[in-house]
Amino acid sequence: MLKNEEETLSELKTLSKKELIKRAKKFAKRYCVGDGKKFKLKDYPTEPKMNLGPEDKPLVKEALEIGVEALAALQDILYAQDRWSLLVIFQAMDAAGKDGAIKHVMSGVNPQGCQVSSFKGPSAEELDHDYLWRCKKNLPERGRIGIFNRSYYEEVLVVRVHEQILKSQKLPEKLITKDIWEERFKDIKNFEKYLNRNGTVVIKIFLNVSKDEQKKRFIERVDDPSKNWKFSAADARERNYWDQYMEAYEDMIKNTSTEESPWYVIPADNKSYARIAVASAIISALDQMDLEYPKVSKEKLAELQEVKRALLEEK
C-alpha cells in the first residue's frame, strides 16, 4: 500500500475503499511469483526497497491499520456470502516473523470468520496417514479465512533437508526414490488445483528473512526474558543447514507456484513492512473473488418491512 518514499499517510487516508484495494493489489503484485518456472530466490530481496528507519514506524503502523480495515471489510462480505473460502499458508525460516504477521494482519478480522492452524512435527496418529491428511482436516469452511502456520510444505522442506525424517515416516521402501520430491510437488499442485475448483482459493507466503537478520533476532530472544520461550538450541542448530534450506525453498517455489495458487516472496528483514505486504496479498486474493453481500428477495424485503412496521407500532 505504500507507493513510494514520498507518499504520506494523509494520502492513504483519503483513498476510498475501492482505491485502497486497487493500491494493495498493485503493491502485492511486486512480490507475487505466479508461474514459478523461472523463479530464482536471489531475485527477491530480504529488505524492502524503501529505506525505512525508526522515524517511519508511526507511518508504517497506521498504514497497516488502514490495510487491516480494508481486509476486515472484505472478510465480512466473504463470511456473509458463504460461497468462497481462502487458505493462506505461511512458510519461513525460524524468527522470520510468521506469528507476528498473523497476529497483526488478522487483528481486525471477525474471529468467527477466521481460523488458525499450526503444524509442528507429526504425531504417531498423523504418521499413520498420508502427509496431507492432518492439513486436510483443518481446511477453512466456506465463508472463512484459514491460516496455516507451516503446512504440508514442510514435507518438501525440513523432510528434504533431513532425509532421516523421511525414513521414519512408515512409507514402503520402494516408494522412497530419487523422484519423491518431484512427485510430492505434483501431488501438492494437484491438491491445490482441486481446492480451487471447489471454491477454496490458496495463496502461499514465504517470509524471506536474511541469515544476518535471523541471527540478530535469535540474540534478542536470548537477551529478552519475555521472548526466551520462543527460542531453543534446536533453532540455532538449523542455521547450519541454511544453504540447504534456501535450495529447498527455491525448488519448492519454482515447482509449486501457479497463477491460481501463487507464492508471495516477501522481504521480511523489516517486520512492519512485511506485514503490510502480507495484508496486501490477502486483500488481493479476496478481491479476485468478486465478493458481494447476499441479495434479499422481494418477498424477504416485504417481510422485513412488515417486521419493522410492527416494531414501530409497539407500545
Short mmCIF file of C-alpha atoms in Angstrom, two decimals:
data_model
loop_
_atom_site.label_atom_id
_atom_site.label_comp_id
_atom_site.label_asym_id
_atom_site.label_seq_id
_atom_site.Cartn_x
_atom_site.Cartn_y
_atom_site.Cartn_z
CA MET A 1 0.00 0.00 0.00
CA LEU A 2 2.97 2.31 0.48
CA LYS A 3 3.58 3.53 -3.03
CA ASN A 4 6.96 5.19 -2.58
CA GLU A 5 9.06 7.19 -0.13
CA GLU A 6 7.21 10.40 -0.85
CA GLU A 7 3.75 9.03 -0.19
CA THR A 8 2.29 10.31 3.08
CA LEU A 9 -0.21 8.77 5.47
CA SER A 10 -2.65 11.58 4.77
CA GLU A 11 -2.77 10.45 1.12
CA LEU A 12 -3.65 6.91 2.16
CA LYS A 13 -6.39 8.18 4.47
CA THR A 14 -8.11 10.00 1.61
CA LEU A 15 -8.39 6.90 -0.57
CA SER A 16 -11.76 5.21 -0.98
CA LYS A 17 -12.02 1.50 -0.14
CA LYS A 18 -12.01 0.74 -3.85
CA GLU A 19 -8.84 2.76 -4.45
CA LEU A 20 -7.18 1.31 -1.36
CA ILE A 21 -7.85 -2.23 -2.59
CA LYS A 22 -6.52 -1.30 -6.03
CA ARG A 23 -3.36 0.10 -4.43
CA ALA A 24 -2.94 -3.01 -2.26
CA LYS A 25 -3.23 -5.31 -5.29
CA LYS A 26 -0.59 -3.35 -7.17
CA PHE A 27 1.70 -3.39 -4.12
CA ALA A 28 1.29 -7.16 -3.61
CA LYS A 29 1.94 -7.90 -7.28
CA ARG A 30 5.63 -7.00 -6.98
CA TYR A 31 6.12 -9.95 -4.62
CA CYS A 32 3.84 -12.42 -6.42
CA VAL A 33 5.73 -15.21 -8.20
CA GLY A 34 2.80 -16.50 -10.25
CA ASP A 35 4.08 -19.20 -12.60
CA GLY A 36 7.27 -20.35 -10.89
CA LYS A 37 9.08 -21.94 -13.83
CA LYS A 38 11.76 -19.21 -13.98
CA PHE A 39 11.87 -18.47 -10.25
CA LYS A 40 15.22 -17.64 -8.66
CA LEU A 41 15.33 -16.83 -4.96
CA LYS A 42 18.26 -14.41 -5.47
CA ASP A 43 15.93 -12.16 -7.47
CA TYR A 44 13.85 -11.47 -4.36
CA PRO A 45 15.50 -9.28 -1.68
CA THR A 46 15.14 -9.76 2.07
CA GLU A 47 14.98 -5.99 2.64
CA PRO A 48 12.34 -3.60 1.21
CA LYS A 49 13.40 -1.13 -1.45
CA MET A 50 12.13 1.66 0.77
CA ASN A 51 14.67 2.86 3.33
CA LEU A 52 12.58 2.66 6.49
CA GLY A 53 14.05 3.90 9.75
CA PRO A 54 12.70 4.23 13.32
CA GLU A 55 11.16 7.59 12.43
CA ASP A 56 8.92 5.84 9.89
CA LYS A 57 7.34 3.47 12.42
CA PRO A 58 4.22 5.59 13.05
CA LEU A 59 3.59 5.86 9.29
CA VAL A 60 4.02 2.14 8.73
CA LYS A 61 1.87 1.26 11.75
CA GLU A 62 -1.02 3.45 10.60
CA ALA A 63 -0.67 2.25 7.01
CA LEU A 64 -1.07 -1.31 8.29
CA GLU A 65 -4.14 -0.30 10.30
CA ILE A 66 -5.72 1.15 7.16
CA GLY A 67 -4.94 -2.08 5.30
CA VAL A 68 -6.36 -4.23 8.09
CA GLU A 69 -9.57 -2.17 7.98
CA ALA A 70 -9.92 -2.86 4.23
CA LEU A 71 -9.17 -6.55 4.81
CA ALA A 72 -11.82 -6.75 7.55
CA ALA A 73 -14.42 -5.23 5.22
CA LEU A 74 -13.73 -7.86 2.56
CA GLN A 75 -13.73 -10.65 5.13
CA ASP A 76 -17.16 -9.55 6.33
CA ILE A 77 -18.58 -9.97 2.81
CA LEU A 78 -16.78 -13.32 2.40
CA TYR A 79 -18.46 -14.57 5.60
CA ALA A 80 -21.89 -13.26 4.64
CA GLN A 81 -21.75 -14.66 1.10
CA ASP A 82 -20.70 -18.11 2.37
CA ARG A 83 -19.52 -19.36 -1.03
CA TRP A 84 -15.75 -18.98 -1.18
CA SER A 85 -13.02 -19.66 1.36
CA LEU A 86 -9.40 -18.53 1.46
CA LEU A 87 -6.41 -20.55 2.64
CA VAL A 88 -3.27 -18.54 3.47
CA ILE A 89 -0.14 -20.63 4.03
CA PHE A 90 2.87 -19.18 5.85
CA GLN A 91 6.30 -20.74 5.45
CA ALA A 92 9.61 -19.30 6.61
CA MET A 93 12.81 -19.89 8.48
CA ASP A 94 12.69 -19.53 12.28
CA ALA A 95 12.32 -15.93 13.54
CA ALA A 96 11.15 -14.65 10.14
CA GLY A 97 8.01 -13.20 11.75
CA LYS A 98 5.19 -15.64 10.91
CA ASP A 99 3.47 -15.37 14.31
CA GLY A 100 3.72 -11.57 14.37
CA ALA A 101 2.40 -11.25 10.82
CA ILE A 102 -0.60 -13.45 11.60
CA LYS A 103 -1.28 -11.57 14.84
CA HIS A 104 -1.10 -8.05 13.39
CA VAL A 105 -2.59 -8.61 9.94
CA MET A 106 -5.60 -10.58 11.20
CA SER A 107 -6.14 -8.31 14.23
CA GLY A 108 -9.21 -6.61 12.76
CA VAL A 109 -10.89 -9.69 11.33
CA ASN A 110 -14.02 -11.10 12.96
CA PRO A 111 -12.86 -14.22 14.87
CA GLN A 112 -15.96 -16.06 13.63
CA GLY A 113 -14.62 -15.82 10.09
CA CYS A 114 -11.02 -16.86 10.64
CA GLN A 115 -9.23 -19.95 11.89
CA VAL A 116 -5.50 -20.51 12.51
CA SER A 117 -3.80 -23.91 12.46
CA SER A 118 -0.16 -24.51 13.40
CA PHE A 119 1.70 -27.61 12.30
CA LYS A 120 4.73 -28.93 14.15
CA GLY A 121 6.27 -32.39 13.99
CA PRO A 122 3.63 -35.04 13.10
CA SER A 123 2.15 -37.20 15.85
CA ALA A 124 2.06 -41.02 15.80
CA GLU A 125 -1.54 -40.86 14.55
CA GLU A 126 -0.63 -38.43 11.77
CA LEU A 127 2.25 -40.66 10.66
CA ASP A 128 -0.29 -43.43 10.11
CA HIS A 129 -1.85 -41.31 7.34
CA ASP A 130 -0.66 -39.60 4.18
CA TYR A 131 1.20 -36.31 4.75
CA LEU A 132 -1.72 -34.17 3.54
CA TRP A 133 -4.18 -35.74 5.98
CA ARG A 134 -3.63 -33.52 9.01
CA CYS A 135 -3.83 -30.37 6.89
CA LYS A 136 -6.97 -31.50 5.07
CA LYS A 137 -8.72 -31.79 8.45
CA ASN A 138 -8.08 -28.10 9.09
CA LEU A 139 -9.15 -26.59 5.77
CA PRO A 140 -11.35 -23.48 6.14
CA GLU A 141 -15.10 -23.75 5.75
CA ARG A 142 -16.91 -21.68 3.15
CA GLY A 143 -17.02 -18.04 4.18
CA ARG A 144 -13.85 -18.29 6.24
CA ILE A 145 -10.18 -17.43 6.01
CA GLY A 146 -7.92 -20.29 7.08
CA ILE A 147 -4.34 -19.59 8.17
CA PHE A 148 -1.75 -22.37 8.12
CA ASN A 149 1.33 -21.57 10.22
CA ARG A 150 3.58 -24.04 8.41
CA SER A 151 1.83 -26.75 6.40
CA TYR A 152 2.21 -29.75 4.13
CA TYR A 153 5.09 -27.83 2.54
CA GLU A 154 7.25 -28.97 5.47
CA GLU A 155 7.28 -32.32 3.64
CA VAL A 156 9.45 -30.84 0.88
CA LEU A 157 11.48 -28.60 3.18
CA VAL A 158 12.59 -29.96 6.57
CA VAL A 159 11.98 -33.55 5.46
CA ARG A 160 14.11 -32.92 2.38
CA VAL A 161 16.93 -31.27 4.34
CA HIS A 162 16.83 -34.02 6.96
CA GLU A 163 16.12 -37.15 4.95
CA GLN A 164 16.32 -39.35 8.05
CA ILE A 165 12.84 -37.97 8.87
CA LEU A 166 11.54 -39.39 5.60
CA LYS A 167 12.80 -42.85 6.58
CA SER A 168 10.81 -42.68 9.82
CA GLN A 169 7.50 -41.89 8.11
CA LYS A 170 6.44 -45.53 7.60
CA LEU A 171 6.45 -45.28 3.81
CA PRO A 172 7.06 -48.51 1.88
CA GLU A 173 10.74 -48.53 0.93
CA LYS A 174 10.05 -48.89 -2.77
CA LEU A 175 8.21 -45.52 -2.74
CA ILE A 176 11.26 -43.65 -1.44
CA THR A 177 13.03 -42.95 -4.72
CA LYS A 178 15.08 -40.13 -6.21
CA ASP A 179 11.84 -38.82 -7.73
CA ILE A 180 9.96 -38.45 -4.46
CA TRP A 181 10.31 -34.63 -4.27
CA GLU A 182 9.09 -34.11 -7.83
CA GLU A 183 6.20 -36.49 -7.10
CA ARG A 184 5.28 -34.50 -3.99
CA PHE A 185 5.40 -31.24 -5.92
CA LYS A 186 2.92 -32.73 -8.42
CA ASP A 187 0.67 -34.02 -5.62
CA ILE A 188 0.63 -30.61 -3.93
CA LYS A 189 -0.14 -28.76 -7.17
CA ASN A 190 -2.97 -31.20 -7.91
CA PHE A 191 -4.32 -30.82 -4.36
CA GLU A 192 -4.36 -27.04 -4.60
CA LYS A 193 -5.97 -27.22 -8.04
CA TYR A 194 -8.68 -29.42 -6.51
CA LEU A 195 -9.24 -26.87 -3.72
CA ASN A 196 -9.52 -24.05 -6.27
CA ARG A 197 -12.10 -26.00 -8.26
CA ASN A 198 -14.15 -26.37 -5.09
CA GLY A 199 -14.13 -22.73 -4.02
CA THR A 200 -11.05 -22.58 -1.76
CA VAL A 201 -8.51 -20.07 -3.05
CA VAL A 202 -4.95 -20.81 -1.91
CA ILE A 203 -2.11 -18.32 -1.57
CA LYS A 204 1.28 -19.09 -0.08
CA ILE A 205 3.54 -16.60 1.68
CA PHE A 206 7.27 -17.07 2.16
CA LEU A 207 8.69 -14.52 4.58
CA ASN A 208 12.16 -14.08 3.14
CA VAL A 209 14.47 -13.24 6.05
CA SER A 210 18.27 -12.97 5.77
CA LYS A 211 20.65 -15.11 7.79
CA ASP A 212 22.12 -11.99 9.45
CA GLU A 213 18.67 -10.74 10.49
CA GLN A 214 17.77 -14.17 11.88
CA LYS A 215 20.95 -14.11 13.97
CA LYS A 216 20.03 -10.68 15.33
CA ARG A 217 16.52 -11.84 16.28
CA PHE A 218 17.86 -15.01 17.91
CA ILE A 219 20.15 -12.92 20.12
CA GLU A 220 17.22 -10.65 21.02
CA ARG A 221 15.22 -13.69 22.08
CA VAL A 222 18.04 -14.80 24.37
CA ASP A 223 18.51 -11.33 25.89
CA ASP A 224 14.79 -10.65 26.42
CA PRO A 225 13.27 -12.83 29.20
CA SER A 226 9.79 -12.36 27.73
CA LYS A 227 11.00 -13.97 24.50
CA ASN A 228 13.07 -16.83 25.95
CA TRP A 229 10.19 -19.24 25.40
CA LYS A 230 10.37 -18.61 21.65
CA PHE A 231 13.94 -19.88 21.35
CA SER A 232 15.63 -23.26 21.62
CA ALA A 233 19.04 -24.68 20.82
CA ALA A 234 17.42 -26.69 18.02
CA ASP A 235 16.51 -23.42 16.28
CA ALA A 236 20.14 -22.36 16.30
CA ARG A 237 21.32 -25.76 15.04
CA GLU A 238 19.10 -25.45 11.96
CA ARG A 239 21.20 -22.43 10.91
CA ASN A 240 23.91 -24.93 9.98
CA TYR A 241 21.64 -26.07 7.14
CA TRP A 242 20.82 -22.59 5.86
CA ASP A 243 22.10 -23.15 2.31
CA GLN A 244 20.26 -26.47 2.02
CA TYR A 245 17.04 -24.80 3.16
CA MET A 246 17.43 -21.99 0.64
CA GLU A 247 17.91 -24.54 -2.13
CA ALA A 248 14.83 -26.44 -0.94
CA TYR A 249 12.74 -23.25 -0.81
CA GLU A 250 13.81 -22.22 -4.29
CA ASP A 251 12.99 -25.63 -5.75
CA MET A 252 9.67 -25.75 -3.88
CA ILE A 253 8.52 -22.32 -5.06
CA LYS A 254 9.68 -22.99 -8.61
CA ASN A 255 7.65 -26.19 -8.75
CA THR A 256 4.50 -25.24 -6.83
CA SER A 257 3.81 -21.58 -7.63
CA THR A 258 0.99 -21.19 -10.15
CA GLU A 259 -1.18 -18.35 -11.39
CA GLU A 260 -4.14 -19.77 -9.44
CA SER A 261 -2.21 -20.59 -6.23
CA PRO A 262 0.81 -18.28 -6.22
CA TRP A 263 3.68 -17.87 -3.82
CA TYR A 264 4.42 -14.40 -2.48
CA VAL A 265 8.10 -13.95 -1.60
CA ILE A 266 8.04 -11.06 0.85
CA PRO A 267 11.11 -9.23 2.23
CA ALA A 268 10.99 -9.95 5.97
CA ASP A 269 14.02 -8.15 7.42
CA ASN A 270 11.66 -5.28 8.27
CA LYS A 271 8.70 -6.80 10.15
CA SER A 272 6.37 -3.83 9.77
CA TYR A 273 6.87 -3.61 6.02
CA ALA A 274 6.41 -7.37 5.67
CA ARG A 275 3.06 -7.17 7.48
CA ILE A 276 1.78 -4.54 5.04
CA ALA A 277 2.85 -6.75 2.13
CA VAL A 278 1.08 -9.76 3.70
CA ALA A 279 -2.12 -7.76 4.21
CA SER A 280 -1.93 -6.58 0.60
CA ALA A 281 -1.56 -10.15 -0.69
CA ILE A 282 -4.63 -11.29 1.27
CA ILE A 283 -6.66 -8.27 0.12
CA SER A 284 -5.69 -9.05 -3.48
CA ALA A 285 -6.82 -12.68 -3.16
CA LEU A 286 -10.17 -11.72 -1.61
CA ASP A 287 -10.85 -9.04 -4.21
CA GLN A 288 -10.42 -11.55 -7.04
CA MET A 289 -13.43 -13.49 -5.72
CA ASP A 290 -15.89 -10.76 -6.78
CA LEU A 291 -17.49 -10.83 -3.35
CA GLU A 292 -20.88 -9.31 -2.66
CA TYR A 293 -23.42 -9.42 0.13
CA PRO A 294 -26.27 -11.90 -0.48
CA LYS A 295 -29.19 -10.35 -2.32
CA VAL A 296 -32.51 -10.47 -0.48
CA SER A 297 -35.66 -11.45 -2.41
CA LYS A 298 -38.62 -9.09 -2.83
CA GLU A 299 -40.64 -11.34 -0.56
CA LYS A 300 -38.00 -11.16 2.14
CA LEU A 301 -37.77 -7.38 1.85
CA ALA A 302 -41.55 -7.13 2.22
CA GLU A 303 -41.37 -9.35 5.28
CA LEU A 304 -38.65 -7.16 6.81
CA GLN A 305 -40.70 -4.04 6.24
CA GLU A 306 -43.65 -5.72 7.94
CA VAL A 307 -41.48 -6.60 10.93
CA LYS A 308 -40.21 -3.02 11.09
CA ARG A 309 -43.79 -1.68 10.99
CA ALA A 310 -44.82 -3.98 13.83
CA LEU A 311 -41.83 -2.89 15.91
CA LEU A 312 -42.62 0.79 15.39
CA GLU A 313 -46.23 0.23 16.42
CA GLU A 314 -45.27 -1.44 19.68
CA LYS A 315 -46.48 0.41 22.78
#
